[in-house]
Tab-separated table of C-alpha atoms in Angstrom:
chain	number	residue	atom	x	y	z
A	12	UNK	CA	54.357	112.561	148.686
A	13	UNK	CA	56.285	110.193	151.306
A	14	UNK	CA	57.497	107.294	149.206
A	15	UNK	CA	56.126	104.738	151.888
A	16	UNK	CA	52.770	106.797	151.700
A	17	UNK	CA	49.675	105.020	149.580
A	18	UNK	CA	47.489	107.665	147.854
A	19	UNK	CA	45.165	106.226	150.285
A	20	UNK	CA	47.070	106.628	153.331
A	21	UNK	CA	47.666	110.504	151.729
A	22	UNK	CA	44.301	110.986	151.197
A	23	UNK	CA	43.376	110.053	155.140
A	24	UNK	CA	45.407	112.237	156.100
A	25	UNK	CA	43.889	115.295	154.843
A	26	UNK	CA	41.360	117.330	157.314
A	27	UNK	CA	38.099	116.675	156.800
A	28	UNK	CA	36.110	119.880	155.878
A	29	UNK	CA	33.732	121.710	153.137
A	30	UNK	CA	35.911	124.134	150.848
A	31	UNK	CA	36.557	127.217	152.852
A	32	UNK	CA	35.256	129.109	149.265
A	33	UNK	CA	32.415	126.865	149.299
A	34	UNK	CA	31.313	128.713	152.689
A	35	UNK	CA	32.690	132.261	152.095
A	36	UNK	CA	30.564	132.496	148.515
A	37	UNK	CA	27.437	131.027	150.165
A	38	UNK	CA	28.207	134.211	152.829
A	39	UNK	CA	28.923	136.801	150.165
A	40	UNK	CA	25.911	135.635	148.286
A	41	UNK	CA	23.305	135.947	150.895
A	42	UNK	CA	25.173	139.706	151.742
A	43	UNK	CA	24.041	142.793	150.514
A	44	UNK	CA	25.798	144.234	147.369
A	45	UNK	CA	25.371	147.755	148.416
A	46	UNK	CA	27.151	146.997	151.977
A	47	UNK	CA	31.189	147.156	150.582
A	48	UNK	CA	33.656	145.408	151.642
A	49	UNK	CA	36.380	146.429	153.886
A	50	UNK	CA	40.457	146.194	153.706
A	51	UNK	CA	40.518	143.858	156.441
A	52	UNK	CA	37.451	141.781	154.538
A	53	UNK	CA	39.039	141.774	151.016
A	54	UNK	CA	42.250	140.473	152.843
A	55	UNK	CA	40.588	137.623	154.809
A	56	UNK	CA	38.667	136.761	151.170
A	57	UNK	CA	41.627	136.397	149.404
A	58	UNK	CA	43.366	134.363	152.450
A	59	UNK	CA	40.120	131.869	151.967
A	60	UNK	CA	40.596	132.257	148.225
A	61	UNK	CA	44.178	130.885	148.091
A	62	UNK	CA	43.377	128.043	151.057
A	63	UNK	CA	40.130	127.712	148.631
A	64	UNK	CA	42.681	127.008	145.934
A	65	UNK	CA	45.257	125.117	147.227
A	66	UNK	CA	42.601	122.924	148.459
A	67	UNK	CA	41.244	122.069	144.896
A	68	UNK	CA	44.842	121.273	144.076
A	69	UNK	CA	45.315	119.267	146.350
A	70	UNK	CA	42.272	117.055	145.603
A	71	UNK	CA	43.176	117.154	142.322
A	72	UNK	CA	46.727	115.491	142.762
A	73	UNK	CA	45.234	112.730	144.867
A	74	UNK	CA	43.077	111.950	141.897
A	75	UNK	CA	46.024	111.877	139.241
A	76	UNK	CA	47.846	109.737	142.193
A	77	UNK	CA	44.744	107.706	142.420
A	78	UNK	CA	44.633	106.948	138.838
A	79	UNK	CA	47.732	106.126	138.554
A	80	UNK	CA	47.547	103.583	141.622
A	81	UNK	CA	48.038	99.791	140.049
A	82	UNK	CA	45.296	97.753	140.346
A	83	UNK	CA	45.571	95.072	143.530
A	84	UNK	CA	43.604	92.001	145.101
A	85	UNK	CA	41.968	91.972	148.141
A	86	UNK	CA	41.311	88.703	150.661
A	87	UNK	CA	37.486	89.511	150.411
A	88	UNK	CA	34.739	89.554	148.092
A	89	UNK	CA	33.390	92.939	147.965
A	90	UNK	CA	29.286	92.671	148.995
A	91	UNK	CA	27.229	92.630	145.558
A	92	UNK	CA	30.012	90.193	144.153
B	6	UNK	CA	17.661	127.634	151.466
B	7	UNK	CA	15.472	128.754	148.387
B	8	UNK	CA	16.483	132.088	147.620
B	9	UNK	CA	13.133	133.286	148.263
B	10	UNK	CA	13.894	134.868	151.929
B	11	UNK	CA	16.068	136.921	149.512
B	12	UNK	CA	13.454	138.200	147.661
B	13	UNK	CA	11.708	139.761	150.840
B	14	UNK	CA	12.747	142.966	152.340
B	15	UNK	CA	15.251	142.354	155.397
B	16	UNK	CA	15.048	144.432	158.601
B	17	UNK	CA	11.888	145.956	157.546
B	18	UNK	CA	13.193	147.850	154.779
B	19	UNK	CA	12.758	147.943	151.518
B	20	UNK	CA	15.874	148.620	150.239
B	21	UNK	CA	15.233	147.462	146.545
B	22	UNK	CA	11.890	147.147	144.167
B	23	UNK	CA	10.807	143.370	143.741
B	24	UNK	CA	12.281	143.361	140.043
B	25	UNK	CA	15.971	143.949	141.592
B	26	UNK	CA	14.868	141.666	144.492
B	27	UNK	CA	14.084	139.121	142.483
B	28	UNK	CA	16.921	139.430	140.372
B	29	UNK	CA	19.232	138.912	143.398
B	30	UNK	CA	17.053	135.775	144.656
B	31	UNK	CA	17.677	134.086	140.938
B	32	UNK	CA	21.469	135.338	141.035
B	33	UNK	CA	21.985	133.411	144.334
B	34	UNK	CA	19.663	130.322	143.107
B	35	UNK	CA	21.863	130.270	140.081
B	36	UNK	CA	24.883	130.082	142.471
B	37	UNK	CA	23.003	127.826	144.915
B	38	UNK	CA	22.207	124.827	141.884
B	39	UNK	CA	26.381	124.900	141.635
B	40	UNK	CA	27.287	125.536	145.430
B	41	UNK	CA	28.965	122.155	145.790
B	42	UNK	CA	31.549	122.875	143.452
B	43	UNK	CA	34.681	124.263	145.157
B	44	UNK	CA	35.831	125.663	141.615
B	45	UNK	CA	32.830	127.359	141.187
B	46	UNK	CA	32.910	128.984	144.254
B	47	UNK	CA	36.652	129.987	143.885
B	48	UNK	CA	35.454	131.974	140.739
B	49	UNK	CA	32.252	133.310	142.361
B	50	UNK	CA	33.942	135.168	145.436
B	51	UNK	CA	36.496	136.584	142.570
B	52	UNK	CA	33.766	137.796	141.082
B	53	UNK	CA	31.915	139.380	143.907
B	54	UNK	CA	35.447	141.053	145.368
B	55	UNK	CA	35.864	142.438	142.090
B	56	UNK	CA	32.445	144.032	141.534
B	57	UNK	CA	32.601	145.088	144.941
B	58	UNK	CA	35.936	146.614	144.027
B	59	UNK	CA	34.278	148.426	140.858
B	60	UNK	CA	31.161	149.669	143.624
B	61	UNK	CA	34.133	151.088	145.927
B	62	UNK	CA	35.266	153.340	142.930
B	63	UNK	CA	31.931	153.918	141.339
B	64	UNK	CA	31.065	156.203	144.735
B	65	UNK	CA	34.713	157.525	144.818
B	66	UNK	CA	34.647	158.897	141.705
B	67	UNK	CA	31.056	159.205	141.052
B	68	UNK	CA	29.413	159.865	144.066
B	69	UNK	CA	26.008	161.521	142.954
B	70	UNK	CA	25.527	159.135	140.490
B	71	UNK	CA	26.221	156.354	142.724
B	72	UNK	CA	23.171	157.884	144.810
B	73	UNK	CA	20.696	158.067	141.963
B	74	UNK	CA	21.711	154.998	140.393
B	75	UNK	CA	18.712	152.664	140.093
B	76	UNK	CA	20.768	150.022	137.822
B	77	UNK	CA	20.760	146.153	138.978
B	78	UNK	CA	23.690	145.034	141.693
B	79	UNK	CA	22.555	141.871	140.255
B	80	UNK	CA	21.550	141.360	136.658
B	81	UNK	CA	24.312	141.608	134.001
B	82	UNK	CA	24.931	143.936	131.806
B	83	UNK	CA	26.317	144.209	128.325
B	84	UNK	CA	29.768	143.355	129.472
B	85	UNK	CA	28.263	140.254	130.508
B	86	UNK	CA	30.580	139.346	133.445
B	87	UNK	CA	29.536	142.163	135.227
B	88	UNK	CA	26.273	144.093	136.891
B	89	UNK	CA	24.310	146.623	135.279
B	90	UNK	CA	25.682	148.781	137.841
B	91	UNK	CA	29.551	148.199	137.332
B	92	UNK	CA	28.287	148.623	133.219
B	93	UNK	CA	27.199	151.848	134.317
B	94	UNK	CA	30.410	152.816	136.086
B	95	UNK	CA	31.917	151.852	132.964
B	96	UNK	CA	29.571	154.127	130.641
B	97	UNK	CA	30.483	157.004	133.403
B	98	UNK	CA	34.082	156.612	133.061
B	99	UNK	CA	33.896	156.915	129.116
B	100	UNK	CA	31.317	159.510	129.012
B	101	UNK	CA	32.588	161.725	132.085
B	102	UNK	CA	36.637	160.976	132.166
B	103	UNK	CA	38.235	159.300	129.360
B	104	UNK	CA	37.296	156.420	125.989
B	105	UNK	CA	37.363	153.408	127.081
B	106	UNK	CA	34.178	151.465	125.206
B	107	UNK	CA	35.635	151.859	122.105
B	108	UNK	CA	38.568	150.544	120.480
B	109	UNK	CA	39.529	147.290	122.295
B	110	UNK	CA	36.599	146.980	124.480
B	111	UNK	CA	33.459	146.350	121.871
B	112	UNK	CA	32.936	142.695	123.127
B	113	UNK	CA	30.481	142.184	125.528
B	114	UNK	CA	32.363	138.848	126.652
B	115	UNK	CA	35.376	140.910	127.595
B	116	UNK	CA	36.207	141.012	130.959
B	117	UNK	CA	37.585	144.740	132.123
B	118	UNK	CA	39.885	143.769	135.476
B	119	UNK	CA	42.302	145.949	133.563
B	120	UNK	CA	42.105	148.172	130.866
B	121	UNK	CA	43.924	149.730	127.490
B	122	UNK	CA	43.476	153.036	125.782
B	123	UNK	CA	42.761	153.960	122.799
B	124	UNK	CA	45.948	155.658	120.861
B	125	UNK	CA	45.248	158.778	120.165
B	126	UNK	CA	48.014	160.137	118.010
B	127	UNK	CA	48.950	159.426	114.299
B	128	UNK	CA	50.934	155.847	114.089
B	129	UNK	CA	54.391	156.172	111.648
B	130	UNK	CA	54.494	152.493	111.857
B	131	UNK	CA	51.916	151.274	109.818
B	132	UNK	CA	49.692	154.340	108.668
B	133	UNK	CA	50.255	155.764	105.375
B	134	UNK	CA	50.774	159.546	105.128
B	135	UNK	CA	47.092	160.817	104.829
B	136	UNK	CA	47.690	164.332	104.573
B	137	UNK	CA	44.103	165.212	104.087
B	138	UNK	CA	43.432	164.150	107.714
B	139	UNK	CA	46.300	165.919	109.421
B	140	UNK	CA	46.871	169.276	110.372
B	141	UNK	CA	49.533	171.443	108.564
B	142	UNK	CA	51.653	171.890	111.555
B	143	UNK	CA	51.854	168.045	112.364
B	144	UNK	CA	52.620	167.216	108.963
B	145	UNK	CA	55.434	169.694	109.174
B	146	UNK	CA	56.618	167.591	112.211
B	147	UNK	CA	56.383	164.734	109.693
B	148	UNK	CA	58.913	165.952	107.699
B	149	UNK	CA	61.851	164.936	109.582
B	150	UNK	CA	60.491	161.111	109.683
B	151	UNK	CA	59.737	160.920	105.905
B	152	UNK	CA	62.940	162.755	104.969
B	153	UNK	CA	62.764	161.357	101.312
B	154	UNK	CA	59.569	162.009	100.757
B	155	UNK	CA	58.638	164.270	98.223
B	156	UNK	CA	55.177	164.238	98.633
B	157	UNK	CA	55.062	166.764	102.039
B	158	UNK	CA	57.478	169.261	100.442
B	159	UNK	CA	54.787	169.057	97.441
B	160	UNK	CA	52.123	169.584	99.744
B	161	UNK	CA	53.558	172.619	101.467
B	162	UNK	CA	54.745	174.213	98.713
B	163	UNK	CA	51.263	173.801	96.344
B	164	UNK	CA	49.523	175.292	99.291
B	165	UNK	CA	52.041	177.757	100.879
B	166	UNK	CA	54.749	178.731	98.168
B	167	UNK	CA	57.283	176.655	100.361
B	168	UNK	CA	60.397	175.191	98.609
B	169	UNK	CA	62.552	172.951	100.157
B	170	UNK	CA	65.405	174.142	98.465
B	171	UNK	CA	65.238	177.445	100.182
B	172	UNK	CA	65.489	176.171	103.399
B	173	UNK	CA	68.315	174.598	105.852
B	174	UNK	CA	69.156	171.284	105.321
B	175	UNK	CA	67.841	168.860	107.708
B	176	UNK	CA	70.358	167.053	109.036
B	177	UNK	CA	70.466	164.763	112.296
B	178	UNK	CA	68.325	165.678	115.404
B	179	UNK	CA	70.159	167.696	117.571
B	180	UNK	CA	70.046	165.960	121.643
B	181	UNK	CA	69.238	169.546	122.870
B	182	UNK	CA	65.794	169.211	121.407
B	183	UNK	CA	65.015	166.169	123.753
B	184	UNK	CA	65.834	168.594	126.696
B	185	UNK	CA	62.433	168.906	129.451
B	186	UNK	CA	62.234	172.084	129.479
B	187	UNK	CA	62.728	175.171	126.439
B	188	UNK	CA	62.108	178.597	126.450
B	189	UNK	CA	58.963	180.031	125.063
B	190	UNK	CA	60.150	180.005	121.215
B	191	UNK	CA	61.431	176.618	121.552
B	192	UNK	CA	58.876	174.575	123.107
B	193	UNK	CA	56.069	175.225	120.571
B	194	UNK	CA	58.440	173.129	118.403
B	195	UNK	CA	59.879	170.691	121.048
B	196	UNK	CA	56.229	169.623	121.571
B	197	UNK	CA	55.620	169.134	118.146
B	198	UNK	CA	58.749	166.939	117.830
B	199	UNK	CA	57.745	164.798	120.610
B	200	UNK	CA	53.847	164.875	119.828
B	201	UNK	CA	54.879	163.381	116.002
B	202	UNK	CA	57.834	161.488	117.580
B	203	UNK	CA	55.127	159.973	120.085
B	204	UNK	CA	57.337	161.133	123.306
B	205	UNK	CA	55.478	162.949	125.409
B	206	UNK	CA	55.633	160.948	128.256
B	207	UNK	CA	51.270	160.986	127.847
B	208	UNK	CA	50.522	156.992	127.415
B	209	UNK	CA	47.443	159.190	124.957
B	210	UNK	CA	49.993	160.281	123.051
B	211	UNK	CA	52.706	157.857	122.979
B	212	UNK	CA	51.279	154.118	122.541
B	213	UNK	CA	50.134	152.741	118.969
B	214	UNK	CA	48.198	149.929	117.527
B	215	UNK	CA	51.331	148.515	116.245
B	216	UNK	CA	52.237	147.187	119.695
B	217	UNK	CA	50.565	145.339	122.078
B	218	UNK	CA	48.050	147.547	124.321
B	219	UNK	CA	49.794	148.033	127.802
B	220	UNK	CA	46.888	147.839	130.190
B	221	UNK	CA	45.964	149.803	133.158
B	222	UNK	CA	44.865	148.685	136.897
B	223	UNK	CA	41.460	149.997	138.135
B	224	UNK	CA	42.195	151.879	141.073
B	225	UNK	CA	41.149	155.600	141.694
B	226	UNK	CA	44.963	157.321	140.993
B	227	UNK	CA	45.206	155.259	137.435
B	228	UNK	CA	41.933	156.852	136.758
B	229	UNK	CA	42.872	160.437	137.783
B	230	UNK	CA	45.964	160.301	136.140
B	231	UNK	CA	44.707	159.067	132.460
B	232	UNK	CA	41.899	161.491	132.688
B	233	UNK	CA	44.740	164.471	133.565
B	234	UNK	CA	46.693	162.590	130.900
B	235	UNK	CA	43.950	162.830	128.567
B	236	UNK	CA	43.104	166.219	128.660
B	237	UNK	CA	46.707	167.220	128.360
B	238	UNK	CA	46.748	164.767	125.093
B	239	UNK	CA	43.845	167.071	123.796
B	240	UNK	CA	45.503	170.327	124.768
B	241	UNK	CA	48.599	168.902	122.740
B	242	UNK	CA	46.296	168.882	119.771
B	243	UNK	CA	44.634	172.177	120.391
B	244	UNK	CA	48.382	173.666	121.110
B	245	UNK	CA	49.160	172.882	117.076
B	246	UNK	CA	46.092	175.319	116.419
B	247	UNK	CA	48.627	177.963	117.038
B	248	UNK	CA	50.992	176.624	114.880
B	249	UNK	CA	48.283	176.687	112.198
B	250	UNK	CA	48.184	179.738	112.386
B	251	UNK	CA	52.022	180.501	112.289
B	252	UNK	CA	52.131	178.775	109.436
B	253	UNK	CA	49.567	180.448	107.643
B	254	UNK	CA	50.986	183.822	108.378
B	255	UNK	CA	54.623	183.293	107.286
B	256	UNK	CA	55.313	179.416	106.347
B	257	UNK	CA	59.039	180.664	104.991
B	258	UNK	CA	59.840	181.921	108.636
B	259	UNK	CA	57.802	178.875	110.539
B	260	UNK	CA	60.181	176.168	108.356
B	261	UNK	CA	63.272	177.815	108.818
B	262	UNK	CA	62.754	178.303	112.309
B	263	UNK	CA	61.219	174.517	112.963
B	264	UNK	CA	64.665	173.327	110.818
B	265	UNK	CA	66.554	175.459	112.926
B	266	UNK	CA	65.436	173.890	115.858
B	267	UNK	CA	65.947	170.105	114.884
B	268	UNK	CA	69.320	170.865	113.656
B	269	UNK	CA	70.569	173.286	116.586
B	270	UNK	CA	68.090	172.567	119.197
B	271	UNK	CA	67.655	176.417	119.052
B	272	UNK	CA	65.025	178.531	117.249
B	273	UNK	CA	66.350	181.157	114.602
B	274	UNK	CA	69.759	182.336	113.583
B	275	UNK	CA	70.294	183.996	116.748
B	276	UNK	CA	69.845	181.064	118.449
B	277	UNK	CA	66.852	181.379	120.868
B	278	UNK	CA	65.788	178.946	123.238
């Protein structure tokens, strides 16, 4: 993390997409069991496994950085207050 | 997406009966109610590669029963991270190659992404001496491990007339019976050394439940090579038959020659290899 970076501004800065894993397991789900995968599909599943992964991580420290975020004021009253 | 289209046959065949059908349709529904979680889909596709994985060797290694198989890709089994089908790879592997449901793997929680064995030989680390249980020519091998022990030269000479007074001394092992190879007199003795000494290079033969269980990938040459390794470990066994025998015959000549042998690293006075 950038020291001039809020966990905010971090967290913008991400892409904006569903959990490659998310997708792949839906696909490997709906495929037959009896139809094996190849080399070349094994490899690109455990590619997507370790983005899959790194991705969960990821969210995971911008929690713990969100958590840890002091509390601050804002020049508005949020609607509902 | 209800998991029904699932149940229906796909390209107009009818590749499964409706029981396995609809076991698939409530094995992705069960994955569907928890699709949203990343984690949970992280430990789904492991799970699917390594089934798929286990499928791969089942027809490698199996190939006929593969065909006639009419287990579940989908329900569980009694390992219960894993299909009926990969449970029946498992059974086949056990039955048809080597133990492997017995011994370590009795829990039906255990996951099997690797493997131990079961030992197969006698442990000098933690078993007592049960000579009741052991065959005359291993306990002979025995001798050189319990060296103040009494209670084999008892044994041998209540049953054979065997004193050990009359024989060699035993002293020290001597290196040249840790040599590979030995003529025909000497290896029927070099194996039994390393058989009771657990160094015979067989993982069968040589691990013990007094250390921790190495474990083994699942992959088609690990497979080959325990079952090789395991019928070897058995023809170690059945080798000692013929020791038996020796021993029966002339247990006088059969000590002197097995002393001879740890002390020389030859057989006899004239010093055979």
């Amino acid at each position: 993390m950038q020291p001039d970076e809020s966990p905010l501004e971090l967290l913008r800065a991400e892409s904006e997409q569903i959990n490659p894993a998310i997708i792949l397991a839906d696909q490997l789900m709906r495929r037959e069991a009896t139809v094996l995968l190849t080399v070349e599909e094994v490899n690109e599943t455990e590619n997507i496994l370790a983005i899959g992964t790194q991705e969960i991580e990821a969210i995971e420290s911008h929690r713990k950085a969100f958590q840890k975020s002091p509390a601050s004021a804002v020049d508005y009253v949020p609607v509902g207050f | 997406m209800t998991g029904l289209r699932l149940a229906a046959a796909e390209n107009g065949k009818t590749a499964f009966g409706i029981g396995e059908r609809m076991a698939r349709s409530l094995e992705y529904l069960r994955f569907k109610a928890k699709s949203h979680n990343a984690l949970h889909a992280c430990e789904t596709v492991s799970r699917i590669v390594s089934e798929q994985h286990k499928y791969r060797l089942f027809i490698e290694i199996f190939p006929k029963d593969w065909e006639r198989s009419t287990k579940s890709l989908y329900r569980t089994g009694y390992f219960k991270a894993y299909s009926e089908r990969t449970n029946e790879f498992f059974q086949l592997v056990n039955d048809k190659r080597f133990p492997l449901l017995e011994y370590w793997h009795d829990d039906p929680e255990l996951e099997l992404e690797r493997f131990a064995i079961p030992p197969m030989n006698f442990d000098l680390c933690c078993e007592e001496v049960d000579f009741a249980h052991l065959r005359d020519s291993y306990l002979a091998g025995l001798m050189f491990y319990f060296l103040e022990d009494d209670e084999i030269w008892n044994y041998f000479f209540e049953k054979y007339g065997v004193e050990k007074e009359s024989l060699p001394t035993i002293n020290t092992a001597h290196p040249n019976i840790w040599k590979e190879k030995h003529g025909a007199n000497a290896k029927p003795f070099s194996d039994l050394i390393r058989l009771v000494d657990h160094s015979t290079g067989n993982p069968w033969l040589d691990i013990t439940n007094c250390q921790y269980p190495d474990l083994f990938e699942w992959d088609k040459e690990t497979v080959d090579w325990l079952t090789e390794a395991y019928k070897a470990a058995n023809q170690y066994f059945k080798n000692l038959e013929q020791l038996d025998r020796r021993i029966e015959e002339d247990a006088q000549t059969f000590f002197y020659e097995l002393i001879s042998f740890w002390n020389t690293g030859k057989v006899g006075p004239e010093g055979q290899s």
